[in-house]
Coordinates of C-alpha atoms in Angstrom, one line a residue:
X7 CA -24.7 -56.1 52.8
X8 CA -25.1 -58.0 56.3
X9 CA -28.3 -58.2 58.2
X10 CA -27.0 -55.2 60.5
X11 CA -26.5 -53.1 57.9
X12 CA -29.8 -54.0 56.2
X13 CA -31.9 -53.7 59.5
X14 CA -29.9 -49.9 60.3
X15 CA -30.8 -48.6 56.8
X16 CA -34.3 -50.3 57.4
X17 CA -34.8 -47.9 60.3
X18 CA -33.2 -45.2 59.0
X19 CA -35.5 -45.3 55.8
X20 CA -38.7 -45.1 58.0
X21 CA -37.1 -42.5 60.4
X22 CA -36.9 -40.6 57.2
X23 CA -40.9 -41.4 56.5
X24 CA -41.3 -40.1 59.8
X25 CA -39.3 -37.2 59.4
X26 CA -40.6 -35.4 55.9
X27 CA -44.3 -36.8 56.8
X28 CA -44.3 -34.5 60.2
X29 CA -42.0 -31.6 58.4
X30 CA -44.0 -31.1 55.3
X31 CA -47.3 -31.2 56.9
X32 CA -45.3 -28.2 59.8
X33 CA -45.7 -25.8 56.3
X34 CA -49.1 -26.1 56.1
X35 CA -49.7 -24.7 60.3
X36 CA -51.3 -22.0 60.6
X37 CA -48.7 -18.9 60.1
X38 CA -47.9 -16.2 62.5
X39 CA -50.8 -13.2 62.6
X40 CA -47.8 -10.3 62.8
X41 CA -44.1 -9.5 62.6
X42 CA -44.3 -9.3 66.4
X43 CA -45.1 -13.3 67.0
X44 CA -41.7 -14.6 65.8
X45 CA -37.9 -13.5 64.6
X46 CA -36.7 -13.3 61.0
X47 CA -38.9 -14.0 58.1
X48 CA -42.1 -16.1 57.2
X49 CA -41.2 -17.3 53.4
X50 CA -45.0 -18.1 51.9
X51 CA -44.4 -20.9 49.5
X52 CA -47.7 -21.0 48.4
X53 CA -51.0 -18.5 49.5
X54 CA -51.6 -21.6 52.1
X55 CA -47.8 -22.5 52.8
X56 CA -45.2 -20.9 54.2
X57 CA -42.4 -21.4 57.2
X58 CA -40.5 -19.0 59.7
X59 CA -36.3 -18.3 58.5
X60 CA -35.0 -17.9 61.6
X61 CA -33.3 -14.5 62.2
X62 CA -30.7 -16.0 64.1
X63 CA -30.1 -18.2 61.0
X64 CA -28.7 -15.4 58.3
X65 CA -25.6 -15.2 60.8
X66 CA -25.1 -18.7 60.6
X67 CA -24.7 -18.5 57.0
X68 CA -23.1 -15.5 56.3
X69 CA -20.6 -17.2 58.7
X70 CA -20.4 -20.4 57.2
X71 CA -20.0 -18.8 54.0
X72 CA -17.3 -15.9 55.0
X73 CA -15.2 -18.2 57.7
X74 CA -13.3 -15.1 58.9
X75 CA -16.0 -13.8 60.2
X76 CA -15.4 -16.1 62.8
X77 CA -12.0 -13.9 64.1
X78 CA -13.5 -11.0 64.0
X79 CA -14.0 -9.6 67.3
X80 CA -18.0 -10.3 68.5
X81 CA -18.7 -12.5 66.5
X82 CA -22.3 -13.4 67.3
X83 CA -21.2 -17.3 66.2
X84 CA -17.3 -17.5 67.9
X85 CA -18.3 -20.4 70.6
X86 CA -19.4 -22.7 67.9
X87 CA -16.8 -22.7 65.5
X88 CA -17.3 -26.3 64.2
X89 CA -21.0 -25.9 63.9
X90 CA -19.9 -23.3 61.5
X91 CA -17.3 -25.6 59.7
X92 CA -19.5 -28.4 59.2
X93 CA -22.4 -25.9 58.0
X94 CA -19.4 -24.5 55.2
X95 CA -18.5 -27.8 54.7
X96 CA -22.0 -29.0 53.1
X97 CA -23.1 -25.4 52.5
X98 CA -20.5 -24.9 49.3
X99 CA -20.8 -28.2 48.0
X100 CA -25.2 -27.1 47.8
X101 CA -23.7 -23.8 46.5
X102 CA -21.9 -25.2 44.2
X103 CA -24.7 -28.1 42.6
X104 CA -27.1 -24.6 42.2
X105 CA -24.9 -22.8 40.4
X106 CA -25.1 -25.4 38.0
X107 CA -28.4 -26.3 37.7
X108 CA -28.7 -22.2 37.0
X109 CA -25.9 -22.1 34.3
X110 CA -27.7 -25.5 32.8
X111 CA -30.9 -23.7 33.2
X112 CA -32.4 -27.2 34.9
X113 CA -32.8 -24.0 37.7
X114 CA -35.3 -21.0 36.6
X115 CA -33.4 -17.7 37.7
X116 CA -36.7 -16.4 38.7
X117 CA -36.5 -19.7 41.4
X118 CA -33.6 -17.3 43.2
X119 CA -36.0 -13.9 42.4
X120 CA -38.4 -14.8 44.2
X121 CA -36.1 -15.1 47.5
X122 CA -35.4 -12.1 50.0
X123 CA -32.3 -10.2 47.8
X124 CA -30.1 -10.7 51.5
X125 CA -30.8 -14.7 51.2
X126 CA -30.0 -15.0 47.5
X127 CA -26.7 -15.7 47.9
X128 CA -27.1 -18.0 50.7
X129 CA -29.6 -20.0 49.7
X130 CA -27.4 -22.9 49.3
X131 CA -25.7 -22.9 52.4
X132 CA -29.3 -22.9 53.8
X133 CA -29.8 -26.4 51.7
X134 CA -27.3 -27.5 53.5
X135 CA -28.0 -26.4 56.9
X136 CA -31.7 -27.8 56.9
X137 CA -29.9 -31.1 55.9
X138 CA -27.5 -30.9 59.1
X139 CA -31.4 -30.4 60.9
X140 CA -32.3 -33.6 59.5
X141 CA -28.9 -35.5 59.8
X142 CA -28.9 -34.9 63.8
X143 CA -32.6 -35.7 63.8
X144 CA -32.1 -38.9 62.2
X145 CA -29.5 -39.6 64.1
X146 CA -31.1 -39.2 67.1
X147 CA -33.8 -41.3 66.2
X148 CA -31.8 -44.4 65.3
X149 CA -29.7 -43.7 68.7
X150 CA -33.5 -43.9 70.2
X151 CA -34.0 -46.8 68.3
X152 CA -30.7 -48.5 69.3
X153 CA -31.5 -47.4 73.3
X154 CA -35.0 -48.6 73.2
X155 CA -33.7 -52.0 72.1
X156 CA -31.0 -52.6 75.0
X157 CA -33.6 -51.1 77.6
X158 CA -36.1 -53.6 76.3
X159 CA -33.5 -56.7 76.3
X160 CA -34.4 -56.3 72.3
X161 CA -37.7 -57.6 73.1
X162 CA -39.5 -54.2 72.3
X163 CA -42.5 -53.6 70.9
X164 CA -41.9 -52.1 67.6
X165 CA -45.2 -50.6 67.0
X166 CA -45.2 -49.1 70.4
X167 CA -41.5 -47.7 69.3
X168 CA -42.9 -46.5 66.2
X169 CA -45.4 -44.4 68.4
X170 CA -42.5 -42.8 70.0
X171 CA -40.5 -42.0 67.5
X172 CA -43.6 -39.9 66.5
X173 CA -43.0 -37.7 69.4
X174 CA -39.1 -36.8 67.8
X175 CA -40.4 -36.1 64.2
X176 CA -43.5 -33.3 65.8
X177 CA -43.1 -31.2 68.0
X178 CA -43.0 -27.4 68.8
X179 CA -39.0 -28.1 68.2
X180 CA -38.9 -29.6 65.2
X181 CA -41.9 -27.7 63.6
X182 CA -40.0 -24.0 64.6
X183 CA -36.9 -25.2 63.7
X184 CA -36.7 -28.1 61.0
X185 CA -36.9 -25.5 58.2
X186 CA -34.6 -22.7 59.2
X187 CA -31.0 -22.2 60.5
X188 CA -30.8 -22.8 64.0
X189 CA -29.2 -25.6 66.3
X190 CA -32.3 -26.8 68.3
X191 CA -32.1 -30.4 66.3
X192 CA -29.6 -30.8 69.3
X193 CA -32.1 -30.8 71.8
X194 CA -32.5 -34.5 70.7
X195 CA -29.5 -36.2 70.1
X196 CA -27.4 -34.4 73.5
X197 CA -29.3 -36.0 75.7
X198 CA -29.5 -39.3 74.1
X199 CA -26.0 -39.4 74.1
X200 CA -25.4 -38.6 77.4
X201 CA -27.6 -42.1 77.9
X202 CA -25.8 -44.2 75.8
X203 CA -22.5 -42.9 77.5
X204 CA -23.6 -43.9 80.9
X205 CA -25.8 -47.0 80.2
X206 CA -23.8 -50.4 81.0
X207 CA -24.7 -51.8 77.8
X208 CA -23.7 -49.5 76.0
X209 CA -21.4 -47.1 77.1
X210 CA -17.9 -47.1 76.1
X211 CA -14.5 -48.8 77.9
X212 CA -12.9 -45.9 79.9
X213 CA -10.4 -48.3 82.0
X214 CA -7.4 -47.5 79.9
X215 CA -5.5 -44.7 79.7
X216 CA -5.3 -43.8 76.3
X217 CA -9.3 -44.5 75.5
X218 CA -10.0 -42.2 78.8
X219 CA -8.1 -39.2 76.9
X220 CA -9.4 -39.8 73.6
X221 CA -13.0 -39.6 74.8
X222 CA -12.0 -36.8 77.2
X223 CA -10.8 -34.8 74.1
X224 CA -13.1 -35.9 71.5
X225 CA -16.4 -34.8 73.4
X226 CA -14.7 -31.9 74.0
X227 CA -14.6 -30.8 70.3
X228 CA -18.4 -31.4 70.8
X229 CA -18.1 -28.5 73.1
X230 CA -17.5 -26.0 70.3
X231 CA -20.4 -27.2 68.1
X232 CA -23.6 -26.6 71.0
X233 CA -23.7 -25.8 74.1
X234 CA -25.2 -28.1 75.8
X235 CA -22.6 -30.5 75.3
X236 CA -20.7 -29.8 78.2
X237 CA -22.8 -31.5 80.3
X238 CA -21.1 -34.4 78.2
X239 CA -18.5 -34.0 80.9
X240 CA -20.3 -35.1 84.0
X241 CA -21.5 -38.4 82.3
X242 CA -17.5 -39.1 81.4
X243 CA -16.3 -38.8 85.3
X244 CA -19.3 -40.6 85.7
X245 CA -18.9 -43.6 83.7
X246 CA -15.0 -43.0 85.0
X247 CA -16.1 -43.3 88.5
X248 CA -18.2 -47.0 87.8
X249 CA -15.6 -48.8 85.6
X250 CA -12.5 -47.8 88.0
X251 CA -14.1 -48.9 91.2
X252 CA -11.9 -49.1 93.5
X253 CA -9.9 -45.8 93.5
X254 CA -8.3 -43.9 96.5
X255 CA -9.9 -40.5 96.8
X256 CA -6.8 -38.7 95.7
X257 CA -6.7 -41.0 91.9
X258 CA -9.7 -41.1 91.9
X259 CA -9.3 -36.4 91.6
X260 CA -6.8 -36.7 89.5
X261 CA -7.8 -38.8 87.2
X262 CA -10.9 -36.6 86.9
X263 CA -9.2 -33.1 86.5
X264 CA -6.9 -34.1 83.8
X265 CA -10.1 -35.6 82.1
X266 CA -11.6 -32.4 82.6
X267 CA -8.5 -30.4 81.4
X268 CA -8.7 -32.3 78.4
X269 CA -12.5 -31.9 78.1
X270 CA -11.6 -27.9 77.8
X271 CA -8.6 -28.5 76.0
X272 CA -10.5 -27.6 72.4
X273 CA -12.1 -25.3 74.3
X274 CA -8.8 -23.4 75.3
X275 CA -7.3 -23.8 71.9
X276 CA -10.0 -21.9 70.1
X277 CA -9.7 -19.1 72.7
X278 CA -5.4 -19.2 72.6
X279 CA -5.2 -19.4 68.9
X280 CA -7.8 -16.2 69.0
X281 CA -5.7 -14.5 71.3
X282 CA -3.0 -15.0 69.1
X283 CA -4.5 -12.9 66.5
X284 CA -5.7 -10.4 69.3
X285 CA -9.4 -11.2 69.2
X286 CA -10.8 -11.5 73.0
X287 CA -13.1 -14.5 73.0
X288 CA -16.8 -13.3 72.7
X289 CA -19.8 -15.6 74.0
X290 CA -23.2 -14.3 72.7
X291 CA -25.4 -16.6 75.3
X292 CA -23.5 -14.8 78.0
X293 CA -23.2 -11.6 77.5
X294 CA -26.6 -11.3 75.9
X295 CA -28.6 -13.6 78.1
X296 CA -26.2 -13.9 81.0
X297 CA -26.9 -17.4 80.8
X298 CA -25.0 -18.6 83.7
X299 CA -23.1 -15.8 84.7
X300 CA -26.0 -14.2 86.4
X301 CA -25.1 -16.2 89.6
X302 CA -21.7 -14.8 89.6
X303 CA -23.1 -11.5 90.0
X304 CA -26.0 -12.9 92.2
X305 CA -23.2 -14.5 94.5
X306 CA -22.1 -11.1 95.6
X307 CA -25.3 -10.0 96.3
X308 CA -27.2 -9.5 100.3
X309 CA -28.6 -13.0 101.1
X310 CA -32.0 -11.4 100.7
X311 CA -31.3 -9.9 96.9
X312 CA -29.9 -13.1 95.9
X313 CA -33.0 -15.6 97.7
X314 CA -35.5 -12.8 95.8
X315 CA -33.2 -13.1 92.7
X316 CA -32.8 -17.3 92.4
X317 CA -37.0 -17.2 92.9
X318 CA -37.6 -15.2 90.7
X319 CA -35.3 -17.2 87.7
X320 CA -36.6 -20.5 89.6
X321 CA -40.3 -18.9 88.5
X322 CA -39.5 -18.3 85.0
X323 CA -38.0 -21.6 84.8
X324 CA -41.3 -23.2 86.4
X325 CA -43.8 -21.7 83.5
X326 CA -41.5 -23.6 80.6
X327 CA -42.4 -26.9 82.0
X328 CA -45.9 -27.5 80.5
X329 CA -43.8 -27.9 77.1
X330 CA -42.8 -31.7 78.9
X331 CA -45.8 -32.2 80.8
X332 CA -47.2 -34.6 78.5
X333 CA -44.5 -36.6 79.0
X334 CA -44.1 -36.2 82.1
X335 CA -47.4 -37.3 82.9
X336 CA -47.4 -40.5 81.3
X337 CA -44.0 -41.1 83.4
X338 CA -46.1 -40.5 86.4
X339 CA -49.0 -42.2 85.3
X340 CA -47.0 -45.4 84.5
X341 CA -44.3 -44.9 87.8
X342 CA -47.8 -45.1 90.1
X343 CA -49.3 -48.3 87.6
X344 CA -45.3 -49.8 88.5
X345 CA -45.8 -48.9 92.5
X346 CA -48.9 -51.2 92.8
X347 CA -47.7 -54.1 90.5
X348 CA -44.3 -53.8 91.4
X349 CA -42.9 -55.6 88.1
X350 CA -39.1 -56.1 87.5
X351 CA -37.1 -53.0 86.1
X352 CA -33.7 -52.3 85.3
X353 CA -32.4 -50.5 87.9
X354 CA -28.6 -49.4 86.7
X355 CA -30.7 -47.9 84.1
X356 CA -33.3 -46.3 86.0
X357 CA -30.5 -44.5 88.2
X358 CA -28.6 -43.6 85.3
X359 CA -31.8 -41.9 83.6
X360 CA -33.3 -40.0 86.4
X361 CA -29.6 -38.5 87.8
X362 CA -29.2 -37.3 83.7
X363 CA -32.8 -35.9 84.3
X364 CA -31.7 -34.1 87.9
X365 CA -28.4 -32.9 85.9
X366 CA -29.9 -31.4 82.6
X367 CA -33.0 -30.6 84.8
X368 CA -30.6 -28.3 87.4
X369 CA -28.7 -26.9 84.7
X370 CA -31.4 -25.5 83.0
X371 CA -33.2 -24.3 85.9
X372 CA -29.6 -22.3 87.2
X373 CA -28.9 -21.3 83.1
X374 CA -30.4 -17.5 83.6
X375 CA -32.5 -17.6 79.9
X376 CA -35.6 -19.6 79.8
X377 CA -38.0 -21.1 76.4
X378 CA -40.4 -23.7 76.2
X379 CA -37.8 -25.3 73.4
X380 CA -34.9 -25.5 75.7
X381 CA -37.0 -27.0 78.1
X382 CA -37.8 -29.4 76.6
X383 CA -34.7 -31.1 75.8
X384 CA -36.0 -33.1 79.2
X385 CA -38.5 -34.7 77.1
X386 CA -35.9 -37.5 75.4
X387 CA -34.8 -38.5 79.2
X388 CA -38.5 -39.2 79.7
X389 CA -39.1 -41.0 77.2
X390 CA -36.5 -43.2 77.8
X391 CA -37.5 -43.4 81.6
X392 CA -40.8 -44.4 80.6
X393 CA -39.5 -47.3 78.2
X394 CA -37.4 -49.0 81.5
X395 CA -40.7 -48.7 84.4
X396 CA -42.5 -50.5 80.8
X397 CA -43.8 -54.4 82.4
X398 CA -42.3 -57.1 80.6
X399 CA -45.6 -57.5 78.7
X400 CA -48.1 -54.9 77.7
X401 CA -51.8 -55.6 76.6
X402 CA -52.1 -55.4 72.8
X403 CA -54.8 -52.2 73.7
X404 CA -52.1 -50.0 75.0
X405 CA -49.5 -50.1 72.8
X406 CA -52.9 -49.1 70.1
X407 CA -53.7 -45.7 73.0
X408 CA -50.2 -45.0 72.8
X409 CA -50.3 -44.6 69.1
X410 CA -53.4 -43.1 69.1
X411 CA -51.8 -40.8 71.4
X412 CA -49.3 -39.5 69.4
X413 CA -51.4 -39.4 66.2
X414 CA -53.4 -36.8 68.2
X415 CA -50.3 -35.1 69.7
X416 CA -48.8 -34.6 65.4
X417 CA -52.2 -33.4 64.5
X418 CA -52.6 -30.8 67.3
X419 CA -49.0 -29.9 66.4
X420 CA -50.2 -29.5 62.3
X421 CA -53.1 -27.1 63.7
X422 CA -52.3 -25.0 66.6
X423 CA -50.9 -21.9 66.5
X424 CA -47.1 -20.9 66.8
X425 CA -44.5 -21.8 68.1
X426 CA -42.6 -19.5 65.2
X427 CA -39.6 -19.2 66.6

């Protein structure tokens, strides 16, 4: 076994321990008092432990069980077919395993009978999707570890890193969504993947045409997994520009157009397949929540109405910012110290992460649908920015202070009431 593989396994084991510790402790958090406070079903494991099965989860599981549902008109998850396909790929083996355990008597039938009737045939798919939650969260944490050592030139403090990883394992997103079928774990992976694409020490080679085409098409597939992956496209365009300067404006624009078309190609092919089958593509987020499409209506209005509507949406977005308040405070505090002491920072990394913060903040500010769990996507970027601003040498007491903050943060997440969805 190579040294790098042993190191990866060791990191994965540590991150898995943090994930399990946080996720299990959330089972003992206060239960919702009324059904109006959540969307779904609260499942009681014992008289003092349980979790919320989100209302969106049933559709994800049913679609994975019956993939033909994706081809039906106005199917809710039609815009995310690859996530459903992955759910089926994991869910069916889990279902077959449960059937084998039940047939052999190793899994008592009473366990299945305790579930709500509509969930009984879907237990294998539920387990599969929770495993996907774990894999996406683990991948996010491992990617952050990799970025942490890149941003600190391999000299980062391990105890400090361990404290930062607590914020990934324990937060309002993992509390409400780890044990349910949903896509919120991508909240951590999407921004970190964008950082990886833009950092000089980690970004892929975008100088050869075939590589550029492959990256554009393959990352375009991710948009069929989770909608926020569309933000990968501007990162690719920026990375291409950085690696191919100087280019004549006409050639640059032509290359960008080609990359954009290749990025959109998987979605266009999916829409075309649906049309061949006589089905009109349906995007539930745009139709039900008017995500982004509200801008089309707003621009057609007179200027006073447009300004009033934009201000209304801006206020709704601002109300979600307390979700990232602690992390913004950590960054602002360290920024203040840096401006006073002026220690060296990595300017390329700083500009990349600040640019991503501007991109993600702008995108979610105009999204049109606002929830603290969506705004939480800024937290991985804020943590990367905090790492970039760290001084070359940290006083040991400051590391222990952050460890205390991380532990206090986790305890608060456990004992606080909600969120549930």
